[in-house]
CSV table of C-alpha atoms in Angstrom, one decimal:
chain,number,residue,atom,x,y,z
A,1,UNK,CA,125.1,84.8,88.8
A,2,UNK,CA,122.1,82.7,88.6
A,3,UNK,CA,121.5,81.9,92.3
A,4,UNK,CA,118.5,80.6,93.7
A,5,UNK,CA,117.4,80.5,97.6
A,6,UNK,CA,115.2,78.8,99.3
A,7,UNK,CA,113.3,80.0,103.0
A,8,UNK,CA,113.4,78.2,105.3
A,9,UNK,CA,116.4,75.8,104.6
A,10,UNK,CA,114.8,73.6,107.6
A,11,UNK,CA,111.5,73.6,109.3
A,12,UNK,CA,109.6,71.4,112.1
A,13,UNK,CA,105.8,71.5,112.4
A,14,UNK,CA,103.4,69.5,114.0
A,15,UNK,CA,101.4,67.2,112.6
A,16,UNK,CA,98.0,69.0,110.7
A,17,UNK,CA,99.4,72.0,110.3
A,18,UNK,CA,100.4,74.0,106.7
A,19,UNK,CA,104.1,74.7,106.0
A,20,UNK,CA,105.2,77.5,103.6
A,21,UNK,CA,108.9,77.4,101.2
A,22,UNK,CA,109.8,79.6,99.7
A,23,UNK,CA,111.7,79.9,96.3
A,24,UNK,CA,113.5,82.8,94.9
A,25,UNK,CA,115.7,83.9,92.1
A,26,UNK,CA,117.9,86.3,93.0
A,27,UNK,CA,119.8,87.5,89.9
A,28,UNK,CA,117.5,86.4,86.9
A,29,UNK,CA,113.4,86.4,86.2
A,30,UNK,CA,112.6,82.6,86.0
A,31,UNK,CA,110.1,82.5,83.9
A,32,UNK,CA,109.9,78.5,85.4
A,33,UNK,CA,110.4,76.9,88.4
A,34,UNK,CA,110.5,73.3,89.6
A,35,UNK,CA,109.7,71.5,92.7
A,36,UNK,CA,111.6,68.0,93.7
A,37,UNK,CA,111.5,66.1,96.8
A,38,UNK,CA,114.3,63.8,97.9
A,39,UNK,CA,114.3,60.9,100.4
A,40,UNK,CA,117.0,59.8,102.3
A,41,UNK,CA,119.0,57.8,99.5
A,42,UNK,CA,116.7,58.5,96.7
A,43,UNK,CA,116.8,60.5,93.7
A,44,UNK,CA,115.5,63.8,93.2
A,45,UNK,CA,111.7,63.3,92.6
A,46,UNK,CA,110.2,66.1,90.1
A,47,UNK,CA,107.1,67.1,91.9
A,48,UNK,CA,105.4,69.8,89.6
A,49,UNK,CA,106.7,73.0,87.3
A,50,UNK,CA,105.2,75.9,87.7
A,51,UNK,CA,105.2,79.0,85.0
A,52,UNK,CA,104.8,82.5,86.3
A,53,UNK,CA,101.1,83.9,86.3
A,54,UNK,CA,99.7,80.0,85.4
A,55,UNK,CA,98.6,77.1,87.3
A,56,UNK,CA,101.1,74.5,87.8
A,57,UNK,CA,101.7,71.0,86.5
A,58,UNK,CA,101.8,68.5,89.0
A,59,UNK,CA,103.6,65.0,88.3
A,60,UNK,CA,101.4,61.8,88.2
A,61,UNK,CA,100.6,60.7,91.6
A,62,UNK,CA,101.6,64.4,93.3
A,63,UNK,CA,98.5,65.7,94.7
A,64,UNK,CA,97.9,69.1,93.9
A,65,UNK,CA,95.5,69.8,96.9
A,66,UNK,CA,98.1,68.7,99.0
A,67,UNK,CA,100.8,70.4,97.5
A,68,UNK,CA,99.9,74.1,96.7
A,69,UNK,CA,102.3,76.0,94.0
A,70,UNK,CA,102.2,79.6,93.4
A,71,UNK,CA,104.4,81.3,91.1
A,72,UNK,CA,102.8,85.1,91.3
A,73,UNK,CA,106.3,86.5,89.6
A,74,UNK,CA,109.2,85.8,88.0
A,75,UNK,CA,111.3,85.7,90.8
A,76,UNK,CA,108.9,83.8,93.7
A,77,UNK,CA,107.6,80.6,93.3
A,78,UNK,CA,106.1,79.0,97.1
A,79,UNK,CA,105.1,75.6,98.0
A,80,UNK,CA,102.8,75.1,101.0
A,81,UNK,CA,102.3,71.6,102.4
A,82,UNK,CA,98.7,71.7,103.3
A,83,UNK,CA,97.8,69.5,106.8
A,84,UNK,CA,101.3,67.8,106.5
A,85,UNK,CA,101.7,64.4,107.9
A,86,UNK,CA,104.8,62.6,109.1
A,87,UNK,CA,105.2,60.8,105.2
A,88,UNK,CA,105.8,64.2,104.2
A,89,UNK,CA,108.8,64.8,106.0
A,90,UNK,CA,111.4,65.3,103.2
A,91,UNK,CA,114.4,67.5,101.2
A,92,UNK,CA,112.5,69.8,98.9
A,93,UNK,CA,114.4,71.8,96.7
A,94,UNK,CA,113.7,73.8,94.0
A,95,UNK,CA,115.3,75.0,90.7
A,96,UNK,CA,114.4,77.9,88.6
A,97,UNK,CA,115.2,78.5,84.5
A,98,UNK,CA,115.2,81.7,82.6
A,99,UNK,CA,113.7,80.3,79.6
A,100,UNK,CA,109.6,78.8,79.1
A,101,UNK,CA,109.5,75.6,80.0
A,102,UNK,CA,109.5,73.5,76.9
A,103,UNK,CA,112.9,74.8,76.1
A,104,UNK,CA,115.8,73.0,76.7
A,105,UNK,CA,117.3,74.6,79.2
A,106,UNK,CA,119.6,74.6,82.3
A,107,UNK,CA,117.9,74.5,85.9
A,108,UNK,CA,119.4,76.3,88.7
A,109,UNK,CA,119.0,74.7,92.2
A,110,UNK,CA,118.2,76.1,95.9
A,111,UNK,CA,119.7,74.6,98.7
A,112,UNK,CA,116.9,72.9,99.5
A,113,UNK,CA,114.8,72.6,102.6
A,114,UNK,CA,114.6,70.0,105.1
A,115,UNK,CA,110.9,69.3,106.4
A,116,UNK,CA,110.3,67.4,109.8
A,117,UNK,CA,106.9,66.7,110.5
A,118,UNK,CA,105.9,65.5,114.3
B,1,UNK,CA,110.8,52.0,87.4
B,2,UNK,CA,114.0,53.5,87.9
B,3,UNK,CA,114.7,55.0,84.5
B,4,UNK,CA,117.8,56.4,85.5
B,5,UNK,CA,120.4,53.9,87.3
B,6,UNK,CA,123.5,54.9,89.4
B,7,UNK,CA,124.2,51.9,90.6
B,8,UNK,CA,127.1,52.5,92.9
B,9,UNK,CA,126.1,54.5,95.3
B,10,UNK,CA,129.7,55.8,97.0
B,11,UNK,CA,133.5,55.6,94.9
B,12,UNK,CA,136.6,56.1,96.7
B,13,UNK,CA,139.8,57.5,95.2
B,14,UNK,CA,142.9,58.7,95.7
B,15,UNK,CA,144.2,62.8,94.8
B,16,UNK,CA,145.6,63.0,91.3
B,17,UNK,CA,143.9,59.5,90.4
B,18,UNK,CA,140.6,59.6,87.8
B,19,UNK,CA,137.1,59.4,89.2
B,20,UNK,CA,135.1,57.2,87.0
B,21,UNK,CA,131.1,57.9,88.0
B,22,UNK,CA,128.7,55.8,86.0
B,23,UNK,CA,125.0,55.7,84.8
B,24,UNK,CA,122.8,53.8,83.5
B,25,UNK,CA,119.5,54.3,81.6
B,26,UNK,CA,116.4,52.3,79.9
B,27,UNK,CA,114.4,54.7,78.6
B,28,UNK,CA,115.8,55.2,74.9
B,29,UNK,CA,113.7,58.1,74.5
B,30,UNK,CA,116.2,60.4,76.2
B,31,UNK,CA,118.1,62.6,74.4
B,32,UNK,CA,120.0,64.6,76.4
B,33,UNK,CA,122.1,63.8,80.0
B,34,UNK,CA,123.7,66.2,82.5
B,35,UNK,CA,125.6,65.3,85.4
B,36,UNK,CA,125.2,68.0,88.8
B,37,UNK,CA,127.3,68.0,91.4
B,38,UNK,CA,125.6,68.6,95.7
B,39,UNK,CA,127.5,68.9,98.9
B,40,UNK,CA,125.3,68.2,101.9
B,41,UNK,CA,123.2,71.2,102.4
B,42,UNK,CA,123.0,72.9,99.2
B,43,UNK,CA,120.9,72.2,96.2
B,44,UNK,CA,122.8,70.2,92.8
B,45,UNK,CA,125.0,72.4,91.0
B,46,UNK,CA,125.5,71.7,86.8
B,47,UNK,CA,128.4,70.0,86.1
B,48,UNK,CA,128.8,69.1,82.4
B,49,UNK,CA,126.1,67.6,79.6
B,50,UNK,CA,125.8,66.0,76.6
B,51,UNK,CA,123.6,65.7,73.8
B,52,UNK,CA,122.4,62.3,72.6
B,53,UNK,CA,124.2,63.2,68.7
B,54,UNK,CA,127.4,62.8,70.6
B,55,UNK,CA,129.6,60.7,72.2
B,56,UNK,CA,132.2,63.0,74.4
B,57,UNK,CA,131.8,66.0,75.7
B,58,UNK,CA,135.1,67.5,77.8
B,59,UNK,CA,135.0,71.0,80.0
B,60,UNK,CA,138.3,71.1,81.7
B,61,UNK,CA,139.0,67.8,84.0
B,62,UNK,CA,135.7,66.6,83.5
B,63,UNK,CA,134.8,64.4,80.4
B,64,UNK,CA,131.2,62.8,80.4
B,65,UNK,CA,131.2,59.5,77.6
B,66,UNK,CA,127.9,58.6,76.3
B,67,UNK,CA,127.4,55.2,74.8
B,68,UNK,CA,123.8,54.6,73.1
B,69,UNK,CA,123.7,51.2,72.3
B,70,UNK,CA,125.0,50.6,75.5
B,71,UNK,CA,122.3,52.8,77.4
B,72,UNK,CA,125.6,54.1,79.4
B,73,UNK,CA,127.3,57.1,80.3
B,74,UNK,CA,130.2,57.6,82.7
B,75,UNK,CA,131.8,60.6,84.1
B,76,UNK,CA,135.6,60.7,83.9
B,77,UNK,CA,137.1,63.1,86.4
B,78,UNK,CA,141.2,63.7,86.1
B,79,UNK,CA,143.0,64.3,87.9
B,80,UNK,CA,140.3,64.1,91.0
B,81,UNK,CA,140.7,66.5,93.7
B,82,UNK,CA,139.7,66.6,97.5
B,83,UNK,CA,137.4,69.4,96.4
B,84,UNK,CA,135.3,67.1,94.3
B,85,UNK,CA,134.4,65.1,97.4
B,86,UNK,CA,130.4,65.5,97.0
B,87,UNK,CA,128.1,63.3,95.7
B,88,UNK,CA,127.2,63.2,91.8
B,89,UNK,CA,123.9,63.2,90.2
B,90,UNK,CA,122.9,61.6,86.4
B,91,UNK,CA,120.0,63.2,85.3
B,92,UNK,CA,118.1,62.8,81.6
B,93,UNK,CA,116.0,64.4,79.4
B,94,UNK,CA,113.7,63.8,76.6
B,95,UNK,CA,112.8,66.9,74.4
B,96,UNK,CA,112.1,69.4,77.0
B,97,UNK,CA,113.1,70.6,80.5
B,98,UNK,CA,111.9,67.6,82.6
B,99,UNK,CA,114.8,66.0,84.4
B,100,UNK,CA,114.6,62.4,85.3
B,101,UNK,CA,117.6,61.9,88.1
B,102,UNK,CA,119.8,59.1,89.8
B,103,UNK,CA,120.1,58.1,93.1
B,104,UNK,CA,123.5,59.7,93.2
B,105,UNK,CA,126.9,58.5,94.1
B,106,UNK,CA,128.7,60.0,96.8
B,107,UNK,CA,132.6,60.2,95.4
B,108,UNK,CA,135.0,60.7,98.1
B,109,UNK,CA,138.7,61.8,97.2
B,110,UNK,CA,141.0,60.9,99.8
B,111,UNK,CA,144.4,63.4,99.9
């Protein structure tokens, strides 16, 4: 139980254009999900949360036109990289919680997905 | 401002020997620490956690140690398998859902 995935676990674009991830629960309604993006040798960087049906809260210094969330159910949540740039190029994963954000809780992870941008 | 410190970031050790992972943290705000577990290509898996009104907390061979005053916790695997090869994440927590992660160290167990 509890798995998350993640679509496309690796994607190249060119430089400009939008990229769409998707996340998904796939045994439980996560009623929150979370975006991170890793660097090579870095820690997991929270990104924003998003709750299903509400706008999403970006971390200081993420920007939200850049970085669109949508969480339209309980069991999607998709990140689009809007005009992505080389910088961008990253492991994004995300994790997904069956409890309200607030609550202590345990996240479950995706396997991520590995951005290239030319 | 790394809040969350894994300061070694690879540990080699032999089968049947204990796996010692360590982390450090400043921010005494945080009140509750996890440790996940990722093999390259898939997303960090929960380990074990503890809450900041204890000191131990033991789930089979793994056994995370939190010292407060220190501003430490460690993650005692025994005995380590070649399974466990992977690299370990601290993360922490302070009142609510938002994790705050290490850089990871990658622990290698050598048959």
């Amino acid at each position: 139980g509890a798995v998350v995935s993640q679509h496309p676990s690796w994607v190249i674009c060119k430089s400009g254009t939008s990229v769409k991830i998707e996340c998904r629960s796939l045994d439980f309604q996560a009623t929150t999900m979370f975006w991170y993006r890793q660097f090579p040798k870095q820690s997991l960087m929270l990104m924003a949360t998003s709750n299903e049906g509400s706008k999403a809260t970006y971390e200081q210094g993420v920007e939200k036109d850049k970085f669109l969330i949508n969480h339209a159910s309980l069991t999607l949540s998709t990140l689009t990289v809007t005009s992505a740039h080389p910088e961008d190029s990253s492991f994004y994963i995300c994790s997904a919680s069956p409890q309200a954000a607030g609550v202590r809780n345990e996240q479950f992870f995706g396997p991520g997905t590995r951005l290239t941008v030319l | 401002d790394q809040q969350v410190k894994q300061n070694s970031p690879s540990l080699s050790v032999q089968e049947g020997r204990i796996s010692i992972l360590n982390c450090d943290y400043t921010n005494s705000m945080f009140d509750y620490f996890l440790w996940y577990k990722k093999y390259p290509a898939e997303g960090p898996t929960f380990l074990i956690s503890i809450s900041s009104i204890k000191d131990k907390n033991e789930d089979g061979r793994f056994t995370v140690f939190l010292n407060k005053s220190a501003k430490h916790l460690s993650l005692h695997i025994v005995p380590s398998q070649p399974g466990d090869s992977a690299v370990y994440f601290c993360a922490a927590s302070r009142g609510s859902y938002k994790l705050t992660f290490g850089k990871g160290t990658l622990l290698t167990v050598n048959p």
